[in-house]
Amino acid sequence: MKLLPLLPPLPRLPGPRMSSALLGATALELAVLVGHLIAYPFGLTPERRPPHPRPTRPADPDTHGPDGGETAPRTPTTRGGAPLATTARGEAAPHAATSLPLAADFAPPVVLLHGFIDNRSAFVVLRRSLTRHGHRHLESLNYSPLTRDIRAAAELLGLHVEEICARTGHSRVDIVGHSLGGLIARYYVQRLGGDRRVRTLVTLGTPHGGTAVAPGAGIHPIVRQMRGGSSVIEELRTPAAGCRTRFVSFWSELDQVMVPVETACVDHPDLDAVNVRVTGIGHLALPVHPTVTAAIREALDAPEAGEDTATATGSSTGATSAA
């Protein structure tokens, strides 16, 4: 497994510029919050899941052989091998070549997992974007706000993933998790054998290293588990040799929920991980900002090593800004 080094520490910006950026990000957070409060009631009920047509060819049994043995270590799939970077103005760097997405029939289902005290309505924008760009198998899961343990939530996620694979005929899925949703998904992948089922895990503002900002930690046990030094966070620091899932973690320098902000990076020597810096937006805007959703699509469309679907890779570097 190859781990790309974390991005270098961000330079300290002059006070006025940072204040202006923080003001803009705060205004955007409030706008996103208002929109989300309007949409929230529509996400309280589970979505209908009509049967999906099975792929027209047998799905790869997780690209690791029928016995579960690993065929070849994967490298992080960023164009040109360089970590993606995002800025908040919506300016995408030019690409030397354009990557062709995985064929829609063969692309794994995408599972969307919301954050704390939230529901599937958090992904209305991202879901629309993925659908518009050819992702046909999308699953939004709700877990109860009364869930008291990340481990239990991860076990429930595993049951959902097995049901999705059985229903769609795919042997693997991709997962996009916002905040706590990303932590639940990582626990499933890393501690419960979920790497057998999860091809790519994209996390958005997830406290991989634990966050010092944990409102309600004295009341809700799952919030305490998101703090640095909790038993769950320490479990995720243990060795994970042979983990087959590719990680792409989006973190924002203006995320007021992640303290320190770098805690939203995946920092583990055994994991195939790329950390994507986002500037100019805050925690709530990560799943809805168009530049971030475009980068998520790129991460999901990137093929694995050895994938034989109609794909091609090119090279790209640059930054994305959302201010």
CSV table of C-alpha atoms in Angstrom, one decimal:
chain,number,residue,atom,x,y,z
A,1,MET,CA,0.0,0.0,0.0
A,2,LYS,CA,1.2,3.4,-0.8
A,3,LEU,CA,0.5,6.5,1.3
A,4,LEU,CA,0.8,9.9,-0.2
A,5,PRO,CA,2.4,12.4,2.2
A,6,LEU,CA,0.0,14.9,3.8
A,7,LEU,CA,-0.1,18.3,2.3
A,8,PRO,CA,2.4,20.8,3.9
A,9,PRO,CA,1.0,23.0,6.6
A,10,LEU,CA,-0.9,26.0,5.2
A,11,PRO,CA,0.9,29.3,5.3
A,12,ARG,CA,-0.5,31.7,7.8
A,13,LEU,CA,-2.5,34.3,5.9
A,14,PRO,CA,-2.6,38.0,6.8
A,15,GLY,CA,-5.3,38.9,9.3
A,16,PRO,CA,-7.5,40.9,7.0
A,17,ARG,CA,-7.5,38.3,4.2
A,18,MET,CA,-8.3,35.5,6.7
A,19,SER,CA,-11.0,37.5,8.3
A,20,SER,CA,-12.6,38.2,4.9
A,21,ALA,CA,-12.4,34.6,4.0
A,22,LEU,CA,-13.9,33.5,7.3
A,23,LEU,CA,-16.7,36.0,6.9
A,24,GLY,CA,-17.6,34.7,3.5
A,25,ALA,CA,-17.4,31.1,4.6
A,26,THR,CA,-19.6,31.9,7.6
A,27,ALA,CA,-22.2,33.6,5.4
A,28,LEU,CA,-22.2,30.6,3.1
A,29,GLU,CA,-22.6,28.2,6.1
A,30,LEU,CA,-25.7,30.2,7.2
A,31,ALA,CA,-27.2,30.0,3.7
A,32,VAL,CA,-26.5,26.3,3.5
A,33,LEU,CA,-28.0,25.8,7.0
A,34,VAL,CA,-31.2,27.6,6.1
A,35,GLY,CA,-31.5,25.6,2.9
A,36,HIS,CA,-30.9,22.4,4.8
A,37,LEU,CA,-33.4,23.2,7.5
A,38,ILE,CA,-36.0,23.5,4.7
A,39,ALA,CA,-35.0,20.2,3.1
A,40,TYR,CA,-34.5,18.3,6.4
A,41,PRO,CA,-38.2,17.1,6.8
A,42,PHE,CA,-38.1,15.5,3.4
A,43,GLY,CA,-35.1,13.4,4.4
A,44,LEU,CA,-36.6,11.9,7.6
A,45,THR,CA,-38.1,8.9,5.9
A,46,PRO,CA,-36.0,6.2,4.3
A,47,GLU,CA,-35.8,6.4,0.5
A,48,ARG,CA,-37.5,3.9,-1.7
A,49,ARG,CA,-35.2,1.3,-3.1
A,50,PRO,CA,-36.5,-0.2,-6.3
A,51,PRO,CA,-34.7,-3.3,-7.5
A,52,HIS,CA,-31.7,-2.3,-9.6
A,53,PRO,CA,-30.9,-4.2,-12.8
A,54,ARG,CA,-27.9,-6.4,-12.3
A,55,PRO,CA,-24.7,-5.6,-14.3
A,56,THR,CA,-24.6,-7.2,-17.8
A,57,ARG,CA,-21.4,-8.9,-16.9
A,58,PRO,CA,-20.3,-10.7,-13.8
A,59,ALA,CA,-19.0,-8.3,-11.2
A,60,ASP,CA,-15.4,-8.6,-10.2
A,61,PRO,CA,-15.3,-10.5,-6.9
A,62,ASP,CA,-13.7,-7.4,-5.3
A,63,THR,CA,-10.7,-7.5,-7.7
A,64,HIS,CA,-8.8,-9.7,-5.2
A,65,GLY,CA,-9.6,-13.2,-6.3
A,66,PRO,CA,-12.2,-15.6,-5.1
A,67,ASP,CA,-10.3,-16.5,-2.0
A,68,GLY,CA,-10.1,-12.8,-1.0
A,69,GLY,CA,-6.4,-12.7,-1.7
A,70,GLU,CA,-5.0,-9.4,-2.8
A,71,THR,CA,-4.1,-9.2,-6.5
A,72,ALA,CA,-1.9,-6.1,-6.4
A,73,PRO,CA,-1.4,-3.1,-4.1
A,74,ARG,CA,-3.2,0.0,-5.2
A,75,THR,CA,-1.8,3.4,-5.4
A,76,PRO,CA,-3.9,6.5,-4.7
A,77,THR,CA,-5.8,7.4,-7.9
A,78,THR,CA,-5.2,11.0,-8.5
A,79,ARG,CA,-4.3,12.2,-11.9
A,80,GLY,CA,-0.6,12.3,-12.4
A,81,GLY,CA,-0.1,10.8,-9.0
A,82,ALA,CA,-0.4,14.2,-7.3
A,83,PRO,CA,-2.8,14.9,-4.5
A,84,LEU,CA,-5.9,16.9,-5.5
A,85,ALA,CA,-6.2,20.3,-3.9
A,86,THR,CA,-9.3,22.4,-3.7
A,87,THR,CA,-9.8,26.1,-3.4
A,88,ALA,CA,-13.1,27.8,-2.9
A,89,ARG,CA,-13.6,30.0,-6.0
A,90,GLY,CA,-14.7,27.2,-8.3
A,91,GLU,CA,-11.6,27.6,-10.5
A,92,ALA,CA,-10.4,24.2,-11.6
A,93,ALA,CA,-6.9,23.9,-12.9
A,94,PRO,CA,-6.5,22.9,-16.5
A,95,HIS,CA,-6.0,19.2,-17.2
A,96,ALA,CA,-3.4,17.7,-19.4
A,97,ALA,CA,-5.9,14.9,-20.3
A,98,THR,CA,-9.4,14.1,-19.3
A,99,SER,CA,-10.2,10.9,-17.4
A,100,LEU,CA,-13.1,8.8,-18.8
A,101,PRO,CA,-15.5,7.8,-16.1
A,102,LEU,CA,-16.2,4.2,-15.3
A,103,ALA,CA,-18.9,2.7,-17.5
A,104,ALA,CA,-22.3,3.4,-15.8
A,105,ASP,CA,-23.4,-0.2,-15.9
A,106,PHE,CA,-20.2,-1.4,-14.1
A,107,ALA,CA,-19.6,1.5,-11.7
A,108,PRO,CA,-20.1,0.4,-8.1
A,109,PRO,CA,-23.2,1.7,-6.2
A,110,VAL,CA,-22.5,4.9,-4.3
A,111,VAL,CA,-23.7,4.9,-0.6
A,112,LEU,CA,-24.2,8.4,0.9
A,113,LEU,CA,-23.9,8.5,4.7
A,114,HIS,CA,-24.8,11.7,6.6
A,115,GLY,CA,-23.4,13.3,9.7
A,116,PHE,CA,-24.5,13.7,13.3
A,117,ILE,CA,-28.3,14.6,13.9
A,118,ASP,CA,-28.7,14.8,10.1
A,119,ASN,CA,-30.4,12.7,7.4
A,120,ARG,CA,-30.2,11.9,3.7
A,121,SER,CA,-31.3,15.4,2.8
A,122,ALA,CA,-27.7,16.6,3.3
A,123,PHE,CA,-26.9,15.0,0.0
A,124,VAL,CA,-29.6,16.4,-2.2
A,125,VAL,CA,-27.1,18.5,-4.2
A,126,LEU,CA,-24.4,15.8,-4.4
A,127,ARG,CA,-27.0,13.2,-5.4
A,128,ARG,CA,-28.3,15.4,-8.2
A,129,SER,CA,-24.8,16.0,-9.4
A,130,LEU,CA,-23.8,12.3,-9.4
A,131,THR,CA,-27.1,11.4,-11.2
A,132,ARG,CA,-26.6,14.0,-13.9
A,133,HIS,CA,-23.1,12.6,-14.6
A,134,GLY,CA,-24.1,9.0,-15.1
A,135,HIS,CA,-24.1,7.4,-11.6
A,136,ARG,CA,-27.1,5.1,-11.7
A,137,HIS,CA,-26.9,3.3,-8.4
A,138,LEU,CA,-27.2,5.7,-5.5
A,139,GLU,CA,-28.2,4.8,-2.0
A,140,SER,CA,-28.8,7.3,0.8
A,141,LEU,CA,-28.9,5.7,4.3
A,142,ASN,CA,-30.3,7.2,7.4
A,143,TYR,CA,-29.1,6.1,10.8
A,144,SER,CA,-30.9,7.1,14.0
A,145,PRO,CA,-29.9,10.2,15.9
A,146,LEU,CA,-30.3,8.1,19.0
A,147,THR,CA,-27.4,5.9,17.9
A,148,ARG,CA,-25.1,5.8,20.8
A,149,ASP,CA,-22.1,3.9,19.5
A,150,ILE,CA,-20.0,4.3,16.3
A,151,ARG,CA,-19.2,0.6,16.4
A,152,ALA,CA,-22.9,-0.3,16.3
A,153,ALA,CA,-23.6,2.1,13.5
A,154,ALA,CA,-20.7,0.6,11.6
A,155,GLU,CA,-22.1,-2.9,12.0
A,156,LEU,CA,-25.5,-1.6,10.7
A,157,LEU,CA,-23.8,0.0,7.7
A,158,GLY,CA,-22.2,-3.4,7.0
A,159,LEU,CA,-25.6,-5.0,6.8
A,160,HIS,CA,-26.9,-2.3,4.5
A,161,VAL,CA,-23.8,-2.8,2.2
A,162,GLU,CA,-24.4,-6.5,2.0
A,163,GLU,CA,-28.1,-5.9,1.1
A,164,ILE,CA,-27.1,-3.4,-1.6
A,165,CYS,CA,-24.6,-5.8,-3.1
A,166,ALA,CA,-27.1,-8.7,-3.1
A,167,ARG,CA,-29.8,-6.5,-4.7
A,168,THR,CA,-27.6,-4.8,-7.4
A,169,GLY,CA,-25.3,-7.7,-8.2
A,170,HIS,CA,-22.2,-5.6,-7.5
A,171,SER,CA,-19.5,-7.0,-5.3
A,172,ARG,CA,-18.2,-3.6,-4.1
A,173,VAL,CA,-19.6,-0.2,-3.4
A,174,ASP,CA,-18.2,3.3,-3.0
A,175,ILE,CA,-19.1,5.4,0.1
A,176,VAL,CA,-19.3,9.1,0.6
A,177,GLY,CA,-19.6,10.1,4.3
A,178,HIS,CA,-20.0,13.6,5.7
A,179,SER,CA,-18.6,14.3,9.2
A,180,LEU,CA,-19.6,11.5,11.6
A,181,GLY,CA,-20.8,9.5,8.6
A,182,GLY,CA,-17.3,9.3,7.3
A,183,LEU,CA,-16.0,8.1,10.7
A,184,ILE,CA,-18.7,5.3,10.8
A,185,ALA,CA,-17.7,4.2,7.3
A,186,ARG,CA,-14.0,4.2,8.1
A,187,TYR,CA,-14.6,2.1,11.2
A,188,TYR,CA,-16.6,-0.4,9.1
A,189,VAL,CA,-13.8,-0.5,6.5
A,190,GLN,CA,-10.8,-0.7,8.8
A,191,ARG,CA,-12.1,-2.6,11.8
A,192,LEU,CA,-15.0,-4.8,10.6
A,193,GLY,CA,-13.6,-6.1,7.3
A,194,GLY,CA,-15.5,-3.7,5.2
A,195,ASP,CA,-12.5,-3.2,2.9
A,196,ARG,CA,-13.7,-6.4,1.2
A,197,ARG,CA,-16.8,-4.5,0.0
A,198,VAL,CA,-15.8,-0.8,-0.2
A,199,ARG,CA,-13.7,0.2,-3.2
A,200,THR,CA,-13.4,4.0,-2.4
A,201,LEU,CA,-14.3,5.9,0.7
A,202,VAL,CA,-14.7,9.6,0.4
A,203,THR,CA,-14.9,11.6,3.6
A,204,LEU,CA,-16.0,15.2,4.0
A,205,GLY,CA,-15.0,17.0,7.2
A,206,THR,CA,-14.6,13.8,9.1
A,207,PRO,CA,-12.7,13.9,12.5
A,208,HIS,CA,-10.3,11.1,11.6
A,209,GLY,CA,-8.0,12.2,14.4
A,210,GLY,CA,-10.7,13.3,16.8
A,211,THR,CA,-11.9,16.9,17.2
A,212,ALA,CA,-11.7,19.2,20.2
A,213,VAL,CA,-15.0,20.8,19.3
A,214,ALA,CA,-17.7,18.3,20.4
A,215,PRO,CA,-20.8,20.1,21.6
A,216,GLY,CA,-23.0,17.9,23.7
A,217,ALA,CA,-20.1,15.5,24.5
A,218,GLY,CA,-21.3,15.3,28.1
A,219,ILE,CA,-24.8,14.2,26.9
A,220,HIS,CA,-24.4,12.1,23.8
A,221,PRO,CA,-21.9,9.2,24.0
A,222,ILE,CA,-21.4,9.1,20.2
A,223,VAL,CA,-20.1,12.7,20.4
A,224,ARG,CA,-17.6,11.7,23.0
A,225,GLN,CA,-16.3,9.1,20.6
A,226,MET,CA,-15.5,11.8,18.1
A,227,ARG,CA,-13.1,13.5,20.5
A,228,GLY,CA,-9.4,13.0,20.3
A,229,GLY,CA,-8.1,10.2,22.5
A,230,SER,CA,-11.5,8.3,22.5
A,231,SER,CA,-11.4,4.5,22.3
A,232,VAL,CA,-12.8,4.6,18.8
A,233,ILE,CA,-10.2,7.1,17.5
A,234,GLU,CA,-7.4,5.0,19.2
A,235,GLU,CA,-8.7,1.9,17.5
A,236,LEU,CA,-8.4,3.6,14.1
A,237,ARG,CA,-4.7,4.3,14.9
A,238,THR,CA,-3.9,0.6,15.2
A,239,PRO,CA,-2.3,-1.3,12.3
A,240,ALA,CA,-4.4,-2.0,9.2
A,241,ALA,CA,-2.1,-3.9,7.0
A,242,GLY,CA,-3.7,-5.1,3.7
A,243,CYS,CA,-6.6,-2.7,3.8
A,244,ARG,CA,-8.0,-2.7,0.3
A,245,THR,CA,-10.1,0.5,0.3
A,246,ARG,CA,-8.9,3.7,-1.3
A,247,PHE,CA,-9.5,6.8,0.9
A,248,VAL,CA,-10.0,10.3,-0.3
A,249,SER,CA,-10.5,12.8,2.5
A,250,PHE,CA,-11.7,16.4,2.0
A,251,TRP,CA,-10.7,18.9,4.7
A,252,SER,CA,-11.2,22.6,4.9
A,253,GLU,CA,-9.0,25.2,6.5
A,254,LEU,CA,-12.2,27.1,7.6
A,255,ASP,CA,-14.0,24.1,9.1
A,256,GLN,CA,-14.9,25.4,12.5
A,257,VAL,CA,-16.1,21.9,13.7
A,258,MET,CA,-12.7,20.3,13.0
A,259,VAL,CA,-10.2,21.4,15.6
A,260,PRO,CA,-7.4,21.3,14.6
A,261,VAL,CA,-8.5,21.4,10.9
A,262,GLU,CA,-5.9,18.8,10.0
A,263,THR,CA,-7.8,16.3,12.1
A,264,ALA,CA,-10.0,15.7,9.0
A,265,CYS,CA,-7.0,14.2,7.2
A,266,VAL,CA,-6.4,10.5,7.0
A,267,ASP,CA,-3.0,10.0,8.6
A,268,HIS,CA,-2.2,6.3,8.8
A,269,PRO,CA,0.8,4.4,7.3
A,270,ASP,CA,-1.2,1.4,6.2
A,271,LEU,CA,-3.9,3.2,4.3
A,272,ASP,CA,-4.0,4.2,0.6
A,273,ALA,CA,-5.1,7.8,1.3
A,274,VAL,CA,-5.2,11.1,-0.5
A,275,ASN,CA,-6.1,14.3,1.5
A,276,VAL,CA,-7.7,17.1,-0.4
A,277,ARG,CA,-7.5,20.6,1.0
A,278,VAL,CA,-10.4,22.9,0.5
A,279,THR,CA,-10.3,26.6,1.2
A,280,GLY,CA,-12.9,29.2,1.4
A,281,ILE,CA,-15.8,27.1,2.7
A,282,GLY,CA,-16.9,25.6,6.0
A,283,HIS,CA,-18.2,22.3,7.4
A,284,LEU,CA,-21.8,22.4,6.2
A,285,ALA,CA,-20.9,23.5,2.6
A,286,LEU,CA,-18.6,20.5,1.9
A,287,PRO,CA,-21.4,18.2,0.5
A,288,VAL,CA,-23.0,21.0,-1.5
A,289,HIS,CA,-20.4,23.3,-3.0
A,290,PRO,CA,-20.2,22.6,-6.8
A,291,THR,CA,-16.4,22.6,-6.9
A,292,VAL,CA,-16.2,20.0,-4.1
A,293,THR,CA,-19.0,17.8,-5.7
A,294,ALA,CA,-17.0,17.9,-9.0
A,295,ALA,CA,-13.9,16.7,-7.1
A,296,ILE,CA,-15.9,13.9,-5.5
A,297,ARG,CA,-17.1,12.8,-8.9
A,298,GLU,CA,-13.6,12.7,-10.1
A,299,ALA,CA,-12.5,10.6,-7.1
A,300,LEU,CA,-15.4,8.1,-7.6
A,301,ASP,CA,-14.8,7.9,-11.4
A,302,ALA,CA,-11.1,7.1,-11.0
A,303,PRO,CA,-10.5,3.4,-11.9
A,304,GLU,CA,-8.7,1.0,-9.7
A,305,ALA,CA,-5.4,-0.6,-10.8
A,306,GLY,CA,-6.2,-3.4,-13.1
A,307,GLU,CA,-9.8,-2.3,-13.8
A,308,ASP,CA,-10.7,-3.2,-17.4
A,309,THR,CA,-13.8,-1.1,-17.8
A,310,ALA,CA,-13.9,1.7,-20.4
A,311,THR,CA,-11.6,4.0,-18.5
A,312,ALA,CA,-8.6,6.2,-19.2
A,313,THR,CA,-6.4,8.3,-17.0
A,314,GLY,CA,-4.6,11.6,-17.5
A,315,SER,CA,-2.8,14.0,-15.3
A,316,SER,CA,-3.8,17.0,-13.4
A,317,THR,CA,-2.6,19.2,-10.7
A,318,GLY,CA,-3.8,22.4,-9.2
A,319,ALA,CA,-6.1,23.9,-6.7
A,320,THR,CA,-9.8,24.5,-6.3
A,321,SER,CA,-11.2,27.5,-4.5
A,322,ALA,CA,-14.7,28.1,-3.2
A,323,ALA,CA,-14.7,31.7,-2.1
